[in-house]
């Protein structure tokens, strides 16, 4: 196991009816809140009105930034920063899925610094230690894990880049997570969220650092639970426990605890971010289109771990089979799972052909090779994209 430091200051407030804790929590930090929302779901399910009622009860003013798109745009972050400055906002509340929460985080660091916020994403300016305005969230979709980490992923449509902000104080001060608010998530977004959860964990699980049995079992537990509950949520979208299990899986998948002491890969995530920047596809859909190809491409770098995954997660009987055969069966089962739940397993299903593969591969490896299980240079990435076509 390698050395690590783990800090996570987010207060998780989980369960049915927990929105009544919003007012008391907000009162600790501010008197004027920017509420950030997406394309309307929060209003359609009545959550926005409930939030406003909570704020009124605690004499907290608000201004609103709505219309954050999936794959949130830099323009909307600039608009949020402007609103905060105009209205003297002292707290930012993201209400929605990962896109909304990520936008709230970008606004939080943008307002507190007199420089172009995009420079934190390109790392022209180091975000570590930069001041931020406190933020919190009310989560409505189990997927990104953004509710309990400091990362934010923003798309700059002018430069065709989707980049991640990390290493700064953009942890939500609190996250209110009531699974009932996820009942209304459409089936395809529910499924893409489940894929994101599984792939995020596996990107931390597949690592060449030996002797991490606890981390391995935590990862396997989250993945197995997410898979079981994905099948269930398709049949019973309004089952509280199923939605609750998925919501908690999503948080634990990306608060980075399960990968501590290992060396996470994240190659597939960076490749998907490149796809998202060019084609604006749902993040989970992009991941499921390329992840099985990534697995096949890197498997030979750590066959024992791929075999362990196949046996423990998919309960494949290894008797009479070579390690490679078992490992490959685990990959096939992963791909079959994505297909069975209706998530794409090829780029073609997302209307993506080979037109931009050369440039995408070049751009995503510009800063150096991707990943850790196997270091992936431009030609490797190109091959994986091509395998996924
Ligand atoms: O915009 P609205 O109307 O809210 O609709 C959204 C959106 O269309 C809808 N939705 C969300 N909650 C709903 C709902 N519809 C009905 N009822 C509800 N309760 O779902 C659609 C997708 O929402 P989005 O927030 O885009 O999904 P997700 O949570 O998967 O977030 C995706 C974004 O997160 C980034 C991705 O790159 C992508 O930009 N990620 C962020 C991470 C992080 N911060 O740590 C890690 C992730 O792996 C990921 O990269």
Coordinates of C-alpha atoms and ligand atoms in Angstrom, one line a residue:
X1 CA 0.0 0.0 0.0
X2 CA 1.3 3.5 -0.8
X3 CA 1.2 6.4 1.7
X4 CA -1.8 8.7 1.7
X5 CA -3.5 11.6 3.4
X6 CA -7.3 11.6 3.5
X7 CA -9.4 14.7 4.4
X8 CA -13.1 15.0 3.7
X9 CA -14.9 17.8 5.5
X10 CA -18.3 17.4 3.9
X11 CA -21.2 16.9 6.3
X12 CA -23.5 14.3 4.8
X13 CA -27.2 14.6 5.8
X14 CA -28.8 11.5 4.4
X15 CA -32.4 10.3 4.2
X16 CA -36.1 10.9 3.9
X17 CA -37.3 14.4 5.0
X18 CA -33.8 15.8 5.7
X19 CA -34.5 19.0 3.7
X20 CA -35.7 20.4 7.0
X21 CA -32.1 20.7 8.0
X22 CA -31.3 23.0 5.1
X23 CA -32.3 26.3 6.9
X24 CA -30.3 25.5 10.1
X25 CA -27.2 24.5 8.1
X26 CA -27.4 27.5 5.8
X27 CA -27.8 29.9 8.7
X28 CA -24.3 28.9 9.9
X29 CA -22.7 30.4 6.8
X30 CA -24.7 33.2 5.3
X31 CA -27.7 35.4 4.7
X32 CA -27.8 35.6 0.9
X33 CA -27.6 32.5 -1.1
X34 CA -27.1 31.8 -4.8
X35 CA -29.3 28.8 -5.7
X36 CA -27.9 27.0 -8.8
X37 CA -30.2 24.7 -10.7
X38 CA -30.4 22.8 -14.0
X39 CA -32.9 22.7 -16.8
X40 CA -36.1 22.5 -14.7
X41 CA -36.3 19.2 -13.0
X42 CA -35.9 20.7 -9.6
X43 CA -38.9 22.9 -10.2
X44 CA -41.0 20.2 -11.7
X45 CA -40.6 17.9 -8.7
X46 CA -41.5 20.8 -6.2
X47 CA -38.1 20.8 -4.6
X48 CA -37.4 24.4 -5.5
X49 CA -40.5 25.6 -3.7
X50 CA -39.6 23.5 -0.7
X51 CA -36.2 25.1 -0.6
X52 CA -37.5 28.6 -0.9
X53 CA -39.9 27.9 2.0
X54 CA -37.0 26.7 4.1
X55 CA -35.1 29.8 3.3
X56 CA -38.0 32.1 4.1
X57 CA -38.5 30.3 7.5
X58 CA -34.9 31.2 8.4
X59 CA -34.9 34.7 6.9
X60 CA -32.3 33.9 4.2
X61 CA -32.5 35.8 0.9
X62 CA -31.7 34.2 -2.4
X63 CA -30.9 34.8 -6.0
X64 CA -31.2 32.2 -8.7
X65 CA -29.1 30.8 -11.5
X66 CA -31.0 28.3 -13.5
X67 CA -30.3 26.5 -16.8
X68 CA -27.1 24.7 -16.0
X69 CA -26.7 22.2 -18.7
X70 CA -25.4 18.6 -18.4
X71 CA -21.6 18.9 -19.2
X72 CA -21.9 22.4 -17.5
X73 CA -20.5 25.3 -19.6
X74 CA -18.0 27.9 -18.6
X75 CA -20.4 30.6 -19.7
X76 CA -22.9 29.7 -17.0
X77 CA -20.1 29.7 -14.4
X78 CA -19.2 33.3 -15.5
X79 CA -22.9 34.2 -15.2
X80 CA -23.0 32.8 -11.7
X81 CA -19.9 34.7 -10.6
X82 CA -21.4 37.9 -11.9
X83 CA -24.7 37.3 -10.0
X84 CA -22.8 36.6 -6.8
X85 CA -20.8 39.9 -7.1
X86 CA -23.9 41.9 -8.0
X87 CA -25.9 40.7 -5.1
X88 CA -23.3 40.2 -2.4
X89 CA -23.9 36.5 -2.1
X90 CA -22.2 34.7 0.8
X91 CA -23.2 31.1 0.1
X92 CA -23.7 29.0 -3.0
X93 CA -26.3 26.1 -3.0
X94 CA -26.2 23.6 -5.9
X95 CA -29.5 21.8 -6.3
X96 CA -29.3 19.0 -8.8
X97 CA -27.0 16.4 -10.2
X98 CA -23.2 16.5 -10.8
X99 CA -23.4 19.2 -13.4
X100 CA -25.2 21.7 -11.2
X101 CA -22.9 20.9 -8.2
X102 CA -19.8 21.2 -10.3
X103 CA -21.0 24.6 -11.6
X104 CA -21.6 25.7 -8.0
X105 CA -18.1 24.7 -7.1
X106 CA -16.6 26.6 -10.1
X107 CA -18.6 29.7 -9.1
X108 CA -17.4 29.3 -5.5
X109 CA -13.7 29.6 -6.4
X110 CA -14.4 32.1 -9.2
X111 CA -16.2 34.6 -7.0
X112 CA -13.5 34.6 -4.4
X113 CA -10.6 35.4 -6.8
X114 CA -10.0 38.3 -9.1
X115 CA -8.7 36.2 -12.0
X116 CA -10.4 34.3 -14.8
X117 CA -11.7 31.1 -13.2
X118 CA -10.8 29.0 -16.2
X119 CA -7.1 29.5 -15.3
X120 CA -7.7 27.2 -12.3
X121 CA -8.9 24.5 -14.7
X122 CA -6.0 24.8 -17.1
X123 CA -3.7 25.0 -14.1
X124 CA -2.2 28.3 -15.3
X125 CA -3.0 29.3 -11.7
X126 CA -2.7 26.7 -8.9
X127 CA -6.1 26.3 -7.2
X128 CA -4.6 24.9 -4.0
X129 CA -4.9 27.4 -1.2
X130 CA -7.1 29.8 -3.2
X131 CA -10.0 31.2 -1.3
X132 CA -13.5 30.0 -2.0
X133 CA -17.1 31.1 -1.0
X134 CA -18.7 28.3 1.0
X135 CA -21.1 26.0 -0.8
X136 CA -23.5 23.2 -0.1
X137 CA -25.8 21.0 -2.1
X138 CA -29.1 19.2 -2.3
X139 CA -28.5 16.1 -4.5
X140 CA -31.1 14.9 -6.9
X141 CA -29.2 12.3 -9.0
X142 CA -27.0 9.4 -7.9
X143 CA -23.9 9.4 -10.1
X144 CA -21.0 11.8 -9.9
X145 CA -20.1 11.8 -6.2
X146 CA -19.6 15.5 -6.5
X147 CA -21.6 15.9 -3.3
X148 CA -18.7 14.7 -1.2
X149 CA -15.6 15.7 -3.1
X150 CA -13.9 19.0 -4.2
X151 CA -13.8 18.2 -7.9
X152 CA -15.6 20.1 -10.6
X153 CA -15.7 19.3 -14.3
X154 CA -16.5 22.2 -16.7
X155 CA -16.7 22.5 -20.5
X156 CA -15.3 25.4 -22.4
X157 CA -17.0 25.3 -25.7
X158 CA -14.7 27.9 -27.3
X159 CA -11.6 25.9 -26.7
X160 CA -13.4 22.5 -27.0
X161 CA -12.1 21.4 -23.6
X162 CA -13.7 19.6 -20.7
X163 CA -11.4 20.0 -17.7
X164 CA -11.4 19.0 -14.0
X165 CA -10.7 21.3 -11.1
X166 CA -9.2 19.6 -8.1
X167 CA -7.0 20.1 -5.1
X168 CA -8.8 23.1 -3.7
X169 CA -11.3 23.9 -1.0
X170 CA -14.5 23.4 -3.0
X171 CA -15.8 20.6 -0.8
X172 CA -19.5 21.2 -0.1
X173 CA -19.9 22.3 3.6
X174 CA -22.9 20.0 3.7
X175 CA -24.8 17.8 1.3
X176 CA -28.5 17.0 1.8
X177 CA -29.3 13.6 0.2
X178 CA -32.9 12.5 0.2
X179 CA -33.3 9.5 -2.1
X180 CA -36.9 10.4 -2.7
X181 CA -35.8 13.4 -4.9
X182 CA -34.2 10.9 -7.3
X183 CA -37.5 9.0 -8.1
X184 CA -38.1 11.3 -11.0
X185 CA -34.7 10.9 -12.7
X186 CA -35.5 9.5 -16.2
X187 CA -34.5 5.9 -16.7
X188 CA -31.6 6.7 -19.1
X189 CA -30.0 9.2 -16.7
X190 CA -30.5 6.8 -13.8
X191 CA -28.7 4.1 -15.8
X192 CA -25.8 6.4 -16.9
X193 CA -25.5 7.4 -13.3
X194 CA -25.1 3.7 -12.3
X195 CA -22.5 3.2 -15.0
X196 CA -20.6 6.3 -13.7
X197 CA -20.7 4.8 -10.2
X198 CA -19.3 1.4 -11.3
X199 CA -16.6 2.9 -13.6
X200 CA -15.5 5.4 -11.0
X201 CA -14.9 2.6 -8.5
X202 CA -13.2 0.4 -11.0
X203 CA -10.8 3.2 -12.0
X204 CA -9.6 3.2 -8.4
X205 CA -9.7 -0.6 -8.1
X206 CA -7.6 -1.4 -11.1
X207 CA -4.2 -0.5 -9.8
X208 CA -0.8 -2.1 -9.8
X209 CA -0.1 -1.3 -6.1
X210 CA -0.1 -4.7 -4.3
X211 CA -1.5 -5.7 -0.9
X212 CA -4.6 -3.5 -0.7
X213 CA -7.1 -6.1 0.4
X214 CA -9.3 -3.7 2.4
X215 CA -9.5 -1.2 -0.5
X216 CA -10.2 -4.0 -2.9
X217 CA -13.1 -5.3 -0.9
X218 CA -14.6 -1.9 -0.3
X219 CA -14.5 -1.4 -4.1
X220 CA -16.0 -4.8 -4.8
X221 CA -18.7 -4.1 -2.3
X222 CA -19.7 -0.8 -3.9
X223 CA -19.7 -2.2 -7.4
X224 CA -21.7 -5.3 -6.5
X225 CA -24.2 -3.2 -4.6
X226 CA -24.5 -0.8 -7.5
X227 CA -25.0 -3.6 -10.0
X228 CA -27.7 -5.3 -8.0
X229 CA -29.6 -2.1 -7.4
X230 CA -29.3 -1.0 -11.0
X231 CA -31.3 -4.0 -12.0
X232 CA -33.8 -3.2 -9.2
X233 CA -34.2 0.5 -10.0
X234 CA -35.2 -0.3 -13.6
X235 CA -38.0 -2.4 -12.3
X236 CA -38.9 -0.2 -9.3
X237 CA -37.9 3.4 -9.9
X238 CA -39.8 4.6 -6.8
X239 CA -38.4 2.0 -4.3
X240 CA -36.9 4.0 -1.5
X241 CA -34.2 1.5 -0.4
X242 CA -33.1 0.9 -4.0
X243 CA -32.7 4.6 -4.6
X244 CA -31.0 5.0 -1.2
X245 CA -28.5 2.3 -1.9
X246 CA -27.6 3.8 -5.3
X247 CA -27.3 7.3 -3.8
X248 CA -24.9 6.1 -1.1
X249 CA -22.9 4.0 -3.6
X250 CA -22.5 7.1 -5.8
X251 CA -21.1 9.1 -2.9
X252 CA -18.7 6.4 -1.7
X253 CA -17.6 5.8 -5.3
X254 CA -16.1 9.2 -5.7
X255 CA -15.2 10.6 -2.2
X256 CA -11.9 8.8 -3.0
X257 CA -11.9 6.7 0.2
X258 CA -12.0 3.4 -1.7
X259 CA -8.8 4.2 -3.7
X260 CA -6.7 5.5 -0.8
X261 CA -3.4 3.6 -0.7
X262 CA -3.8 2.4 -4.3
X263 CA -2.8 4.4 -7.3
X264 CA -6.0 5.2 -9.2
X265 CA -6.0 5.0 -13.0
X266 CA -8.6 7.6 -14.3
X267 CA -7.5 7.0 -17.9
X268 CA -11.0 6.2 -19.0
X269 CA -12.4 9.3 -17.3
X270 CA -9.9 11.6 -19.1
X271 CA -10.7 9.9 -22.4
X272 CA -14.5 10.4 -21.8
X273 CA -13.9 14.1 -20.9
X274 CA -12.3 14.4 -24.4
X275 CA -15.4 12.8 -25.9
X276 CA -17.7 15.0 -23.9
X277 CA -15.8 18.1 -25.0
X278 CA -16.3 17.2 -28.7
X279 CA -19.6 15.5 -28.7
X280 CA -21.5 16.7 -25.6
X281 CA -22.7 13.1 -24.7
X282 CA -23.9 12.1 -21.2
X283 CA -20.9 11.3 -19.1
X284 CA -22.0 7.8 -18.1
X285 CA -22.9 6.9 -21.7
X286 CA -19.4 8.0 -22.9
X287 CA -17.8 5.9 -20.1
X288 CA -19.8 2.7 -20.9
X289 CA -18.9 3.0 -24.6
X290 CA -15.1 2.9 -23.9
X291 CA -14.6 1.2 -20.6
X292 CA -14.7 -2.4 -21.8
X293 CA -12.2 -1.6 -24.6
X294 CA -9.9 0.0 -22.0
X295 CA -10.2 -3.1 -19.8
X296 CA -9.3 -5.4 -22.8
X297 CA -6.4 -3.2 -23.7
X298 CA -4.8 -3.0 -20.3
X299 CA -5.7 -6.4 -18.8
X300 CA -2.4 -8.1 -19.5
X301 CA -0.7 -5.6 -17.2
X302 CA -2.4 -7.1 -14.2
X303 CA -4.2 -10.4 -15.0
X304 CA -4.4 -11.5 -11.3
X305 CA -6.4 -8.4 -10.4
X306 CA -8.7 -8.7 -13.4
X307 CA -9.2 -12.3 -12.4
X308 CA -10.0 -11.3 -8.8
X309 CA -12.6 -8.9 -10.1
X310 CA -14.2 -11.6 -12.3
X311 CA -14.4 -14.1 -9.5
X312 CA -15.5 -11.7 -6.7
X313 CA -17.8 -9.3 -8.5
X314 CA -19.2 -11.6 -11.1
X315 CA -18.8 -14.8 -9.2
X316 CA -17.2 -16.5 -12.2
X317 CA -16.1 -20.1 -11.4
X318 CA -12.4 -20.2 -12.2
X319 CA -12.2 -24.0 -12.2
X320 CA -10.5 -25.5 -15.3
X321 CA -9.8 -22.0 -16.8
X322 CA -6.6 -20.1 -17.3
X323 CA -6.3 -16.8 -15.4
X324 CA -6.6 -14.9 -18.7
X325 CA -9.8 -16.7 -19.6
X326 CA -11.4 -15.8 -16.2
X327 CA -10.2 -12.2 -16.5
X328 CA -11.6 -11.9 -20.0
X329 CA -14.9 -13.4 -18.8
X330 CA -15.1 -10.6 -16.2
X331 CA -14.7 -8.0 -18.8
X332 CA -17.3 -9.6 -21.1
X333 CA -19.7 -9.7 -18.1
X334 CA -19.1 -6.0 -17.5
X335 CA -19.9 -5.2 -21.1
X336 CA -22.9 -7.4 -21.1
X337 CA -24.2 -5.6 -18.0
X338 CA -23.9 -2.2 -19.7
X339 CA -25.7 -3.6 -22.7
X340 CA -28.4 -5.3 -20.7
X341 CA -29.3 -2.1 -18.8
X342 CA -29.5 -0.1 -22.1
X343 CA -26.2 1.8 -21.9
X344 CA -24.0 2.0 -25.1
X345 CA -21.1 -0.3 -25.5
X346 CA -19.7 1.4 -28.6
X347 CA -19.0 4.9 -29.8
X348 CA -21.1 4.2 -32.9
X349 CA -24.2 4.0 -30.7
X350 CA -23.4 7.6 -29.7
X351 CA -23.1 8.6 -33.4
X352 CA -19.3 9.0 -33.0
X353 CA -17.1 7.8 -35.8
X354 CA -13.4 7.9 -36.3
X355 CA -13.3 11.5 -37.7
X356 CA -11.7 13.2 -34.6
X357 CA -10.0 10.2 -33.0
X358 CA -6.5 11.3 -34.1
X359 CA -6.9 14.8 -32.6
X360 CA -8.7 13.6 -29.5
X361 CA -5.9 11.1 -28.8
X362 CA -3.3 13.8 -29.3
X363 CA -5.0 16.4 -27.1
X364 CA -5.8 14.1 -24.2
X365 CA -2.2 12.9 -24.0
X366 CA -0.6 16.3 -24.5
X367 CA 0.4 16.7 -20.9
X368 CA 1.8 13.1 -20.7
X369 CA 0.6 9.5 -20.8
X370 CA -2.8 8.7 -19.2
X371 CA -3.5 6.1 -16.5
X372 CA -1.5 3.8 -14.3
X373 CA -2.4 0.2 -14.9
X374 CA -0.7 0.7 -18.2
X375 CA 0.7 4.1 -19.2
X376 CA -1.2 5.1 -22.3
X377 CA 0.4 7.3 -24.9
X378 CA -1.3 8.8 -27.9
X379 CA -1.1 5.6 -30.0
X380 CA -2.5 3.5 -27.2
X381 CA -5.4 5.9 -26.7
X382 CA -6.1 5.9 -30.4
X383 CA -6.3 2.1 -30.4
X384 CA -8.7 2.1 -27.5
X385 CA -11.0 4.7 -29.2
X386 CA -10.8 2.6 -32.3
X387 CA -11.6 -0.6 -30.5
X388 CA -14.6 1.1 -29.1
X389 CA -16.0 2.2 -32.5
Ligands
LIG1 O1 -31.0 19.8 -15.7 P1 -32.1 19.2 -15.0 O2 -33.4 19.6 -15.4 O3 -31.9 19.2 -13.5 O4 -32.1 17.6 -15.5 C1 -31.0 16.7 -15.2 C2 -30.1 16.4 -16.5 O5 -30.9 16.5 -17.6 C3 -31.6 15.4 -14.9 N1 -31.9 15.3 -13.5 C4 -31.1 15.4 -12.4 N2 -31.9 15.2 -11.3 C5 -33.1 14.9 -11.7 C6 -33.2 15.0 -13.1 N3 -34.3 14.8 -13.8 C7 -35.4 14.5 -13.1 N4 -35.4 14.4 -11.7 C8 -34.3 14.6 -11.0 N5 -34.3 14.4 -9.7 O6 -30.5 14.5 -15.2 C9 -29.8 15.0 -16.3 C10 -28.3 14.8 -16.0 O7 -27.9 15.5 -14.9 P2 -26.3 15.7 -14.6 O8 -26.2 16.6 -13.4 O9 -25.6 16.2 -15.9 O10 -25.8 14.3 -14.3 P3 -24.7 13.7 -13.4 O11 -25.0 13.8 -12.0 O12 -24.3 12.4 -14.0 O13 -23.5 14.7 -13.7 C11 -22.7 14.7 -14.9 C12 -21.6 15.7 -14.8 O14 -20.7 15.4 -13.7 C13 -19.4 15.3 -14.1 C14 -19.5 14.8 -15.5 O15 -18.3 15.0 -16.2 C15 -20.7 15.6 -16.0 O16 -20.3 16.8 -16.5 N6 -18.6 14.5 -13.1 C16 -18.2 15.1 -12.0 C17 -17.5 14.4 -11.1 C18 -17.1 15.1 -9.8 N7 -17.4 16.3 -9.6 O17 -16.4 14.4 -9.0 C19 -17.0 13.0 -11.3 C20 -17.9 12.3 -12.3 O18 -17.3 11.1 -12.8 C21 -18.1 13.2 -13.5 O19 -17.0 13.4 -14.3

